[in-house]
PDB file of C-alpha atoms in Angstrom:
ATOM      1  CA  MET A   1      78.002 105.569 126.626  1.00  0.00           C
ATOM      2  CA  ALA A   2      81.631 104.237 126.477  1.00  0.00           C
ATOM      3  CA  ASN A   3      83.604 103.212 123.559  1.00  0.00           C
ATOM      4  CA  GLY A   4      80.703 103.910 121.261  1.00  0.00           C
ATOM      5  CA  LEU A   5      78.354 101.519 122.940  1.00  0.00           C
ATOM      6  CA  ASP A   6      74.885 102.834 123.511  1.00  0.00           C
ATOM      7  CA  THR A   7      72.980 100.051 125.476  1.00  0.00           C
ATOM      8  CA  ALA A   8      69.782 101.312 123.928  1.00  0.00           C
ATOM      9  CA  SER A   9      70.976 100.941 120.308  1.00  0.00           C
ATOM     10  CA  PRO A  10      71.451  97.668 118.443  1.00  0.00           C
ATOM     11  CA  TYR A  11      74.664  99.258 116.963  1.00  0.00           C
ATOM     12  CA  VAL A  12      78.163 100.044 118.130  1.00  0.00           C
ATOM     13  CA  GLN A  13      79.415 103.282 116.819  1.00  0.00           C
ATOM     14  CA  LEU A  14      83.167 103.392 116.681  1.00  0.00           C
ATOM     15  CA  SER A  15      85.653 106.187 115.627  1.00  0.00           C
ATOM     16  CA  ARG A  16      88.543 105.107 113.483  1.00  0.00           C
ATOM     17  CA  ALA A  17      90.963 105.262 116.410  1.00  0.00           C
ATOM     18  CA  GLN A  18      88.521 103.146 118.477  1.00  0.00           C
ATOM     19  CA  TRP A  19      88.271 100.507 115.677  1.00  0.00           C
ATOM     20  CA  SER A  20      91.866 100.373 115.075  1.00  0.00           C
ATOM     21  CA  GLU A  21      92.525  99.479 118.808  1.00  0.00           C
ATOM     22  CA  LEU A  22      90.428  96.203 118.069  1.00  0.00           C
ATOM     23  CA  ARG A  23      93.221  95.018 115.862  1.00  0.00           C
ATOM     24  CA  LYS A  24      95.002  93.419 118.898  1.00  0.00           C
ATOM     25  CA  ASN A  25      97.832  91.329 117.600  1.00  0.00           C
ATOM     26  CA  THR A  26      96.636  90.629 114.217  1.00  0.00           C
ATOM     27  CA  PRO A  27      99.564  90.589 111.785  1.00  0.00           C
ATOM     28  CA  LEU A  28      99.966  92.565 108.678  1.00  0.00           C
ATOM     29  CA  THR A  29     100.363  89.985 105.949  1.00  0.00           C
ATOM     30  CA  LEU A  30     100.213  92.357 103.033  1.00  0.00           C
ATOM     31  CA  THR A  31     103.005  94.205 101.237  1.00  0.00           C
ATOM     32  CA  ALA A  32     102.808  97.642  99.496  1.00  0.00           C
ATOM     33  CA  ASP A  33     103.318  96.019  96.184  1.00  0.00           C
ATOM     34  CA  GLU A  34     100.396  93.517  96.796  1.00  0.00           C
ATOM     35  CA  LEU A  35      98.237  96.329  97.934  1.00  0.00           C
ATOM     36  CA  GLU A  36      98.950  98.163  94.538  1.00  0.00           C
ATOM     37  CA  GLU A  37      97.698  95.249  92.686  1.00  0.00           C
ATOM     38  CA  LEU A  38      94.509  95.091  94.694  1.00  0.00           C
ATOM     39  CA  ARG A  39      93.818  98.774  94.718  1.00  0.00           C
ATOM     40  CA  GLY A  40      90.978 100.027  92.460  1.00  0.00           C
ATOM     41  CA  VAL A  41      91.087 102.766  89.815  1.00  0.00           C
ATOM     42  CA  ASP A  42      91.791 106.091  91.641  1.00  0.00           C
ATOM     43  CA  ASP A  43      91.529 104.423  95.071  1.00  0.00           C
ATOM     44  CA  PRO A  44      94.114 105.907  97.350  1.00  0.00           C
ATOM     45  CA  ILE A  45      94.069 103.154 100.011  1.00  0.00           C
ATOM     46  CA  ASP A  46      97.408 102.547 101.746  1.00  0.00           C
ATOM     47  CA  LEU A  47      99.001 100.278 104.357  1.00  0.00           C
ATOM     48  CA  ALA A  48      97.943 102.506 107.128  1.00  0.00           C
ATOM     49  CA  GLU A  49      94.234 102.069 106.133  1.00  0.00           C
ATOM     50  CA  VAL A  50      94.802  98.264 106.048  1.00  0.00           C
ATOM     51  CA  THR A  51      96.369  98.377 109.332  1.00  0.00           C
ATOM     52  CA  ASP A  52      93.743 100.477 111.024  1.00  0.00           C
ATOM     53  CA  ILE A  53      90.605  99.290 109.375  1.00  0.00           C
ATOM     54  CA  TYR A  54      91.052  95.948 107.513  1.00  0.00           C
ATOM     55  CA  LEU A  55      93.071  94.037 110.171  1.00  0.00           C
ATOM     56  CA  PRO A  56      90.492  94.648 112.948  1.00  0.00           C
ATOM     57  CA  LEU A  57      87.948  93.693 110.439  1.00  0.00           C
ATOM     58  CA  THR A  58      89.672  90.450 109.477  1.00  0.00           C
ATOM     59  CA  ARG A  59      89.945  89.635 113.186  1.00  0.00           C
ATOM     60  CA  LEU A  60      86.197  90.180 113.522  1.00  0.00           C
ATOM     61  CA  LEU A  61      85.389  87.931 110.611  1.00  0.00           C
ATOM     62  CA  ASN A  62      87.759  85.315 111.729  1.00  0.00           C
ATOM     63  CA  LEU A  63      86.032  85.234 115.141  1.00  0.00           C
ATOM     64  CA  HIS A  64      82.637  85.246 113.438  1.00  0.00           C
ATOM     65  CA  PHE A  65      83.785  82.429 111.046  1.00  0.00           C
ATOM     66  CA  THR A  66      84.891  80.159 114.023  1.00  0.00           C
ATOM     67  CA  GLY A  67      81.538  80.931 115.653  1.00  0.00           C
ATOM     68  CA  ALA A  68      79.646  79.787 112.537  1.00  0.00           C
ATOM     69  CA  ARG A  69      81.543  76.657 112.300  1.00  0.00           C
ATOM     70  CA  GLN A  70      81.040  75.792 115.994  1.00  0.00           C
ATOM     71  CA  ARG A  71      77.228  76.229 115.410  1.00  0.00           C
ATOM     72  CA  SER A  72      77.438  74.030 112.276  1.00  0.00           C
ATOM     73  CA  THR A  73      79.213  71.194 114.196  1.00  0.00           C
ATOM     74  CA  ALA A  74      76.690  71.525 117.022  1.00  0.00           C
ATOM     75  CA  LEU A  75      73.796  71.013 114.668  1.00  0.00           C
ATOM     76  CA  ASN A  76      75.523  68.109 112.789  1.00  0.00           C
ATOM     77  CA  THR A  77      76.112  66.353 116.286  1.00  0.00           C
ATOM     78  CA  PHE A  78      72.410  66.864 117.072  1.00  0.00           C
ATOM     79  CA  LEU A  79      71.322  65.455 113.825  1.00  0.00           C
ATOM     80  CA  GLY A  80      73.881  62.529 113.982  1.00  0.00           C
ATOM     81  CA  ALA A  81      75.217  63.836 110.675  1.00  0.00           C
ATOM     82  CA  SER A  82      78.979  63.776 109.414  1.00  0.00           C
ATOM     83  CA  GLN A  83      78.657  66.661 107.000  1.00  0.00           C
ATOM     84  CA  ARG A  84      81.460  69.124 106.550  1.00  0.00           C
ATOM     85  CA  PRO A  85      80.532  72.630 107.891  1.00  0.00           C
ATOM     86  CA  ALA A  86      78.735  74.949 105.310  1.00  0.00           C
ATOM     87  CA  PRO A  87      80.889  77.509 103.690  1.00  0.00           C
ATOM     88  CA  TYR A  88      80.805  81.008 105.283  1.00  0.00           C
ATOM     89  CA  ILE A  89      79.321  83.629 103.134  1.00  0.00           C
ATOM     90  CA  LEU A  90      80.207  87.328 103.295  1.00  0.00           C
ATOM     91  CA  GLY A  91      78.280  89.915 101.480  1.00  0.00           C
ATOM     92  CA  ILE A  92      79.759  93.299 100.454  1.00  0.00           C
ATOM     93  CA  ALA A  93      77.446  96.087  99.105  1.00  0.00           C
ATOM     94  CA  GLY A  94      77.634  99.746  98.201  1.00  0.00           C
ATOM     95  CA  SER A  95      77.506 102.246  95.312  1.00  0.00           C
ATOM     96  CA  VAL A  96      79.257 102.402  92.066  1.00  0.00           C
ATOM     97  CA  ALA A  97      82.699 104.124  92.713  1.00  0.00           C
ATOM     98  CA  VAL A  98      82.484 103.822  96.450  1.00  0.00           C
ATOM     99  CA  GLY A  99      85.310 101.317  96.683  1.00  0.00           C
ATOM    100  CA  LYS A 100      83.450  98.086  97.482  1.00  0.00           C
ATOM    101  CA  SER A 101      85.373  96.125  94.949  1.00  0.00           C
ATOM    102  CA  THR A 102      88.640  97.091  96.614  1.00  0.00           C
ATOM    103  CA  THR A 103      87.319  96.044 100.024  1.00  0.00           C
ATOM    104  CA  ALA A 104      86.200  92.785  98.547  1.00  0.00           C
ATOM    105  CA  ARG A 105      89.635  91.941  96.981  1.00  0.00           C
ATOM    106  CA  LEU A 106      91.462  93.099  99.911  1.00  0.00           C
ATOM    107  CA  LEU A 107      89.371  90.921 102.249  1.00  0.00           C
ATOM    108  CA  HIS A 108      89.687  88.091  99.910  1.00  0.00           C
ATOM    109  CA  THR A 109      93.531  88.252 100.131  1.00  0.00           C
ATOM    110  CA  LEU A 110      93.723  88.844 103.819  1.00  0.00           C
ATOM    111  CA  LEU A 111      91.196  86.257 104.880  1.00  0.00           C
ATOM    112  CA  ALA A 112      92.910  83.608 102.909  1.00  0.00           C
ATOM    113  CA  ARG A 113      96.117  84.202 104.952  1.00  0.00           C
ATOM    114  CA  TRP A 114      94.439  83.086 108.054  1.00  0.00           C
ATOM    115  CA  PRO A 115      95.159  79.455 108.710  1.00  0.00           C
ATOM    116  CA  GLU A 116      91.502  78.692 109.801  1.00  0.00           C
ATOM    117  CA  HIS A 117      90.106  79.515 106.250  1.00  0.00           C
ATOM    118  CA  PRO A 118      92.673  79.095 103.629  1.00  0.00           C
ATOM    119  CA  ARG A 119      90.186  78.628 100.738  1.00  0.00           C
ATOM    120  CA  VAL A 120      88.504  81.985 100.042  1.00  0.00           C
ATOM    121  CA  GLU A 121      86.573  82.583  96.774  1.00  0.00           C
ATOM    122  CA  LEU A 122      85.165  86.070  95.374  1.00  0.00           C
ATOM    123  CA  ILE A 123      82.286  86.431  92.968  1.00  0.00           C
ATOM    124  CA  THR A 124      80.873  89.740  91.882  1.00  0.00           C
ATOM    125  CA  THR A 125      77.026  90.009  91.020  1.00  0.00           C
ATOM    126  CA  ASP A 126      78.151  91.511  87.646  1.00  0.00           C
ATOM    127  CA  SER A 127      78.537  87.775  86.664  1.00  0.00           C
ATOM    128  CA  PHE A 128      74.786  87.558  87.066  1.00  0.00           C
ATOM    129  CA  LEU A 129      73.757  90.520  85.044  1.00  0.00           C
ATOM    130  CA  TYR A 130      71.673  89.638  81.967  1.00  0.00           C
ATOM    131  CA  PRO A 131      73.509  89.667  78.629  1.00  0.00           C
ATOM    132  CA  ASN A 132      73.239  92.972  76.776  1.00  0.00           C
ATOM    133  CA  GLN A 133      71.067  91.158  74.204  1.00  0.00           C
ATOM    134  CA  VAL A 134      68.445  90.255  76.857  1.00  0.00           C
ATOM    135  CA  LEU A 135      68.627  93.815  78.504  1.00  0.00           C
ATOM    136  CA  THR A 136      67.992  95.326  75.048  1.00  0.00           C
ATOM    137  CA  GLU A 137      65.068  92.994  74.422  1.00  0.00           C
ATOM    138  CA  LYS A 138      63.529  93.868  77.849  1.00  0.00           C
ATOM    139  CA  ASN A 139      64.242  97.467  77.025  1.00  0.00           C
ATOM    140  CA  ILE A 140      66.249  98.053  80.275  1.00  0.00           C
ATOM    141  CA  MET A 141      69.668  98.587  78.941  1.00  0.00           C
ATOM    142  CA  HIS A 142      69.639 102.129  80.256  1.00  0.00           C
ATOM    143  CA  ARG A 143      68.837 100.394  83.781  1.00  0.00           C
ATOM    144  CA  LYS A 144      71.958  98.188  83.889  1.00  0.00           C
ATOM    145  CA  GLY A 145      72.873  97.709  87.452  1.00  0.00           C
ATOM    146  CA  PHE A 146      69.311  98.262  88.770  1.00  0.00           C
ATOM    147  CA  PRO A 147      67.803  95.161  90.538  1.00  0.00           C
ATOM    148  CA  GLU A 148      65.762  94.162  87.533  1.00  0.00           C
ATOM    149  CA  SER A 149      68.853  93.811  85.285  1.00  0.00           C
ATOM    150  CA  TYR A 150      70.232  90.909  87.293  1.00  0.00           C
ATOM    151  CA  ASP A 151      69.217  87.221  86.822  1.00  0.00           C
ATOM    152  CA  ARG A 152      68.327  87.119  90.484  1.00  0.00           C
ATOM    153  CA  ARG A 153      67.215  83.436  90.386  1.00  0.00           C
ATOM    154  CA  ALA A 154      70.541  82.212  88.976  1.00  0.00           C
ATOM    155  CA  LEU A 155      72.448  84.357  91.673  1.00  0.00           C
ATOM    156  CA  VAL A 156      70.353  82.835  94.548  1.00  0.00           C
ATOM    157  CA  ARG A 157      70.773  79.479  93.076  1.00  0.00           C
ATOM    158  CA  PHE A 158      74.552  79.937  92.781  1.00  0.00           C
ATOM    159  CA  VAL A 159      74.994  80.911  96.351  1.00  0.00           C
ATOM    160  CA  ALA A 160      72.564  78.359  97.690  1.00  0.00           C
ATOM    161  CA  ASP A 161      74.562  75.539  95.798  1.00  0.00           C
ATOM    162  CA  VAL A 162      77.741  76.910  97.480  1.00  0.00           C
ATOM    163  CA  LYS A 163      76.168  77.053 100.892  1.00  0.00           C
ATOM    164  CA  ALA A 164      74.872  73.543 100.313  1.00  0.00           C
ATOM    165  CA  GLY A 165      78.441  72.324  99.933  1.00  0.00           C
ATOM    166  CA  LEU A 166      78.303  71.088  96.297  1.00  0.00           C
ATOM    167  CA  PRO A 167      81.780  70.123  95.085  1.00  0.00           C
ATOM    168  CA  GLU A 168      81.663  72.497  92.119  1.00  0.00           C
ATOM    169  CA  VAL A 169      79.476  75.443  91.364  1.00  0.00           C
ATOM    170  CA  THR A 170      79.898  77.582  88.341  1.00  0.00           C
ATOM    171  CA  ALA A 171      79.062  81.151  87.579  1.00  0.00           C
ATOM    172  CA  PRO A 172      78.964  83.245  84.266  1.00  0.00           C
ATOM    173  CA  VAL A 173      81.799  85.579  83.571  1.00  0.00           C
ATOM    174  CA  TYR A 174      81.437  89.417  82.985  1.00  0.00           C
ATOM    175  CA  SER A 175      83.740  91.475  80.936  1.00  0.00           C
ATOM    176  CA  HIS A 176      84.132  95.115  82.150  1.00  0.00           C
ATOM    177  CA  LEU A 177      86.154  95.743  78.925  1.00  0.00           C
ATOM    178  CA  GLU A 178      83.361  94.441  76.661  1.00  0.00           C
ATOM    179  CA  TYR A 179      80.618  95.577  79.015  1.00  0.00           C
ATOM    180  CA  ASP A 180      78.863  92.174  78.622  1.00  0.00           C
ATOM    181  CA  ILE A 181      78.669  88.585  79.675  1.00  0.00           C
ATOM    182  CA  VAL A 182      81.287  86.529  78.059  1.00  0.00           C
ATOM    183  CA  PRO A 183      79.596  83.681  76.031  1.00  0.00           C
ATOM    184  CA  GLY A 184      80.319  80.335  77.284  1.00  0.00           C
ATOM    185  CA  ALA A 185      82.965  81.394  79.860  1.00  0.00           C
ATOM    186  CA  THR A 186      82.428  80.291  83.511  1.00  0.00           C
ATOM    187  CA  GLN A 187      83.965  80.817  86.854  1.00  0.00           C
ATOM    188  CA  ALA A 188      84.144  77.675  89.113  1.00  0.00           C
ATOM    189  CA  VAL A 189      83.883  77.604  92.836  1.00  0.00           C
ATOM    190  CA  HIS A 190      85.107  74.462  94.757  1.00  0.00           C
ATOM    191  CA  ARG A 191      83.783  74.217  98.335  1.00  0.00           C
ATOM    192  CA  PRO A 192      85.437  77.278  99.610  1.00  0.00           C
ATOM    193  CA  ASP A 193      85.777  77.920 103.431  1.00  0.00           C
ATOM    194  CA  ILE A 194      84.532  81.505 102.749  1.00  0.00           C
ATOM    195  CA  LEU A 195      82.757  82.777  99.768  1.00  0.00           C
ATOM    196  CA  ILE A 196      82.694  86.708  99.356  1.00  0.00           C
ATOM    197  CA  VAL A 197      79.777  88.047  97.298  1.00  0.00           C
ATOM    198  CA  GLU A 198      80.189  91.659  96.083  1.00  0.00           C
ATOM    199  CA  GLY A 199      77.668  93.827  94.311  1.00  0.00           C
ATOM    200  CA  LEU A 200      75.413  96.873  94.301  1.00  0.00           C
ATOM    201  CA  ASN A 201      72.275  94.997  95.256  1.00  0.00           C
ATOM    202  CA  VAL A 202      73.227  92.087  97.333  1.00  0.00           C
ATOM    203  CA  LEU A 203      71.281  93.324 100.428  1.00  0.00           C
ATOM    204  CA  GLN A 204      68.007  93.694  98.561  1.00  0.00           C
ATOM    205  CA  PRO A 205      65.080  91.935 100.079  1.00  0.00           C
ATOM    206  CA  ALA A 206      63.457  89.206  98.279  1.00  0.00           C
ATOM    207  CA  PRO A 207      60.025  89.416  96.498  1.00  0.00           C
ATOM    208  CA  PRO A 208      57.214  87.632  98.505  1.00  0.00           C
ATOM    209  CA  THR A 209      57.567  83.835  98.783  1.00  0.00           C
ATOM    210  CA  ALA A 210      61.095  84.008  97.513  1.00  0.00           C
ATOM    211  CA  LEU A 211      64.445  83.933  98.959  1.00  0.00           C
ATOM    212  CA  ALA A 212      67.059  86.684  98.579  1.00  0.00           C
ATOM    213  CA  VAL A 213      70.752  86.151  98.052  1.00  0.00           C
ATOM    214  CA  ASN A 214      71.524  87.739 101.484  1.00  0.00           C
ATOM    215  CA  ASP A 215      69.405  85.102 103.125  1.00  0.00           C
ATOM    216  CA  TYR A 216      72.440  82.881 102.753  1.00  0.00           C
ATOM    217  CA  PHE A 217      74.859  85.435 104.201  1.00  0.00           C
ATOM    218  CA  ASP A 218      76.591  84.853 107.513  1.00  0.00           C
ATOM    219  CA  PHE A 219      77.763  88.471 107.580  1.00  0.00           C
ATOM    220  CA  SER A 220      77.389  91.582 105.413  1.00  0.00           C
ATOM    221  CA  ILE A 221      79.401  94.846 104.958  1.00  0.00           C
ATOM    222  CA  TYR A 222      78.076  98.093 103.455  1.00  0.00           C
ATOM    223  CA  VAL A 223      80.623 100.609 102.178  1.00  0.00           C
ATOM    224  CA  ASP A 224      79.236 104.172 102.560  1.00  0.00           C
ATOM    225  CA  ALA A 225      80.009 107.699 101.791  1.00  0.00           C
ATOM    226  CA  LYS A 226      78.221 110.907 101.024  1.00  0.00           C
ATOM    227  CA  VAL A 227      76.572 111.167  97.704  1.00  0.00           C
ATOM    228  CA  GLU A 228      78.584 114.094  96.516  1.00  0.00           C
ATOM    229  CA  HIS A 229      81.907 112.489  97.393  1.00  0.00           C
ATOM    230  CA  ILE A 230      80.908 109.265  95.526  1.00  0.00           C
ATOM    231  CA  ARG A 231      79.985 111.460  92.456  1.00  0.00           C
ATOM    232  CA  ASN A 232      83.387 113.074  92.528  1.00  0.00           C
ATOM    233  CA  TRP A 233      85.057 109.828  92.857  1.00  0.00           C
ATOM    234  CA  TYR A 234      83.004 108.431  89.847  1.00  0.00           C
ATOM    235  CA  VAL A 235      83.892 111.433  87.623  1.00  0.00           C
ATOM    236  CA  ASP A 236      87.523 111.138  88.489  1.00  0.00           C
ATOM    237  CA  ARG A 237      87.520 107.452  87.810  1.00  0.00           C
ATOM    238  CA  PHE A 238      85.815 107.988  84.460  1.00  0.00           C
ATOM    239  CA  HIS A 239      88.575 110.419  83.350  1.00  0.00           C
ATOM    240  CA  LYS A 240      91.197 107.900  84.262  1.00  0.00           C
ATOM    241  CA  LEU A 241      89.435 105.024  82.538  1.00  0.00           C
ATOM    242  CA  ARG A 242      88.866 107.236  79.441  1.00  0.00           C
ATOM    243  CA  ARG A 243      92.887 107.605  79.227  1.00  0.00           C
ATOM    244  CA  THR A 244      93.414 104.065  79.725  1.00  0.00           C
ATOM    245  CA  ALA A 245      91.003 101.172  79.474  1.00  0.00           C
ATOM    246  CA  PHE A 246      88.553 103.023  77.093  1.00  0.00           C
ATOM    247  CA  GLU A 247      91.471 103.421  74.658  1.00  0.00           C
ATOM    248  CA  ASP A 248      91.663  99.537  74.183  1.00  0.00           C
ATOM    249  CA  PRO A 249      90.200  98.728  70.696  1.00  0.00           C
ATOM    250  CA  LYS A 250      88.090  96.033  72.238  1.00  0.00           C
ATOM    251  CA  SER A 251      86.535  98.305  74.764  1.00  0.00           C
ATOM    252  CA  TYR A 252      82.714  98.889  74.648  1.00  0.00           C
ATOM    253  CA  PHE A 253      83.430 102.513  75.567  1.00  0.00           C
ATOM    254  CA  LYS A 254      86.202 103.178  72.973  1.00  0.00           C
ATOM    255  CA  TYR A 255      84.219 105.999  71.585  1.00  0.00           C
ATOM    256  CA  LEU A 256      84.446 107.863  74.835  1.00  0.00           C
ATOM    257  CA  ALA A 257      88.161 107.981  74.526  1.00  0.00           C
ATOM    258  CA  GLU A 258      87.898 110.539  71.778  1.00  0.00           C
ATOM    259  CA  LEU A 259      85.888 113.087  73.873  1.00  0.00           C
ATOM    260  CA  SER A 260      87.534 116.301  75.107  1.00  0.00           C
ATOM    261  CA  ALA A 261      87.936 116.630  78.977  1.00  0.00           C
ATOM    262  CA  GLU A 262      85.050 119.036  79.048  1.00  0.00           C
ATOM    263  CA  GLU A 263      82.774 116.673  77.180  1.00  0.00           C
ATOM    264  CA  ALA A 264      83.863 113.741  79.181  1.00  0.00           C
ATOM    265  CA  THR A 265      83.107 115.476  82.446  1.00  0.00           C
ATOM    266  CA  THR A 266      79.656 116.465  81.188  1.00  0.00           C
ATOM    267  CA  PHE A 267      78.996 112.865  80.079  1.00  0.00           C
ATOM    268  CA  ALA A 268      80.164 111.289  83.391  1.00  0.00           C
ATOM    269  CA  GLU A 269      78.176 113.819  85.335  1.00  0.00           C
ATOM    270  CA  ASN A 270      74.999 112.926  83.318  1.00  0.00           C
ATOM    271  CA  VAL A 271      75.451 109.353  83.669  1.00  0.00           C
ATOM    272  CA  TRP A 272      76.053 109.548  87.490  1.00  0.00           C
ATOM    273  CA  ARG A 273      72.917 111.778  87.825  1.00  0.00           C
ATOM    274  CA  ASP A 274      70.449 109.722  85.507  1.00  0.00           C
ATOM    275  CA  ILE A 275      71.627 106.250  86.387  1.00  0.00           C
ATOM    276  CA  ASN A 276      74.099 105.710  89.289  1.00  0.00           C
ATOM    277  CA  GLU A 277      72.838 108.165  91.705  1.00  0.00           C
ATOM    278  CA  ARG A 278      69.252 107.235  90.966  1.00  0.00           C
ATOM    279  CA  ASN A 279      70.026 103.586  91.578  1.00  0.00           C
ATOM    280  CA  LEU A 280      72.034 104.449  94.784  1.00  0.00           C
ATOM    281  CA  VAL A 281      69.117 106.465  96.266  1.00  0.00           C
ATOM    282  CA  GLU A 282      66.313 104.436  95.167  1.00  0.00           C
ATOM    283  CA  ASN A 283      67.730 100.843  95.566  1.00  0.00           C
ATOM    284  CA  ILE A 284      71.244 100.568  97.217  1.00  0.00           C
ATOM    285  CA  ALA A 285      71.363 103.115 100.253  1.00  0.00           C
ATOM    286  CA  PRO A 286      67.866 101.957 101.499  1.00  0.00           C
ATOM    287  CA  THR A 287      69.601  98.359 102.146  1.00  0.00           C
ATOM    288  CA  ARG A 288      72.308  99.911 104.352  1.00  0.00           C
ATOM    289  CA  GLY A 289      70.407  99.153 107.570  1.00  0.00           C
ATOM    290  CA  ARG A 290      70.530  95.399 106.646  1.00  0.00           C
ATOM    291  CA  ALA A 291      74.295  95.172 106.894  1.00  0.00           C
ATOM    292  CA  GLY A 292      76.109  93.886 109.858  1.00  0.00           C
ATOM    293  CA  LEU A 293      78.735  96.427 109.554  1.00  0.00           C
ATOM    294  CA  VAL A 294      78.956  99.794 107.764  1.00  0.00           C
ATOM    295  CA  LEU A 295      82.295 101.281 106.768  1.00  0.00           C
ATOM    296  CA  TYR A 296      81.869 105.263 106.416  1.00  0.00           C
ATOM    297  CA  LYS A 297      84.407 107.018 104.090  1.00  0.00           C
ATOM    298  CA  GLY A 298      85.349 110.537 104.185  1.00  0.00           C
ATOM    299  CA  PRO A 299      85.980 112.889 101.223  1.00  0.00           C
ATOM    300  CA  ASN A 300      89.520 111.461 100.681  1.00  0.00           C
ATOM    301  CA  HIS A 301      88.245 107.821 100.450  1.00  0.00           C
ATOM    302  CA  SER A 302      89.487 106.992 103.896  1.00  0.00           C
ATOM    303  CA  ILE A 303      87.320 105.219 106.342  1.00  0.00           C
ATOM    304  CA  GLN A 304      86.505 107.576 109.365  1.00  0.00           C
ATOM    305  CA  ARG A 305      84.176 105.531 111.361  1.00  0.00           C
ATOM    306  CA  VAL A 306      82.457 102.122 111.666  1.00  0.00           C
ATOM    307  CA  ARG A 307      78.961 100.962 112.701  1.00  0.00           C
ATOM    308  CA  LEU A 308      78.750  97.461 113.902  1.00  0.00           C
ATOM    309  CA  ARG A 309      75.430  95.658 114.499  1.00  0.00           C
ATOM    310  CA  ARG A 310      75.787  93.958 117.864  1.00  0.00           C
ATOM    311  CA  ILE A 311      72.254  92.352 118.082  1.00  0.00           C
TER     312      ILE A 311
END
């Protein structure tokens, strides 16, 4: 085996150093100030992480995008059609608090700065959660974030319409502050070159006779870490939110800002154990093998190794 390549495996396992070398001459187009804006709560990502991990990744995705466009052009030539190439769709999955949202926002910014695909859009599957009223009526409010709490048909229809090249496709808007879908609000997507779909369960297989959202993906990424590390990040993030966003009078979680530090830790650990860890173990982690690439994080949130599917 050389450079992580085992000819008997469908995967290439690469250390951070090996992966970083694949950047080649990809330029860094992001400033420290811009990265600060993209960074998630308590996510310590820095420009070294961007250079070592995300620049090689954008190079890979650019090459993959180019190949997809060439295949689309070849098919149109065969059919005698003059359609524009279908949008390239990238899925990003992972646990709550693992940093997948930062990954999605960062790739959204970096990919849009490549001349080959300047129109990049980002949608999160939070937009396709059922409204709280519906979750309450279904008696699954306590399972918010589990697969059954999403309007799967609406999500699949949205991605299918974008893939089909419709001029405009709209999605609902989710407010993390209000912890609910915003009535009447929509987010419009207009024929992007690349659509990034980020969410907990985007790699879930479909029920029999149906299509899953990942059936429309051209490539997918899973952000991974040990459960105990994610639990620590979740609790740390909860404390920071309690001192910031939860203090907003409009926040659904306003009452949590009044908890003592000890009470807040107990509350966060219980939520993690009873909801988020359960969802991770039962639904999210089992889909990791469906991803084209897995980013493995260490205890300090830094990506230590990469697994790339080659066949």
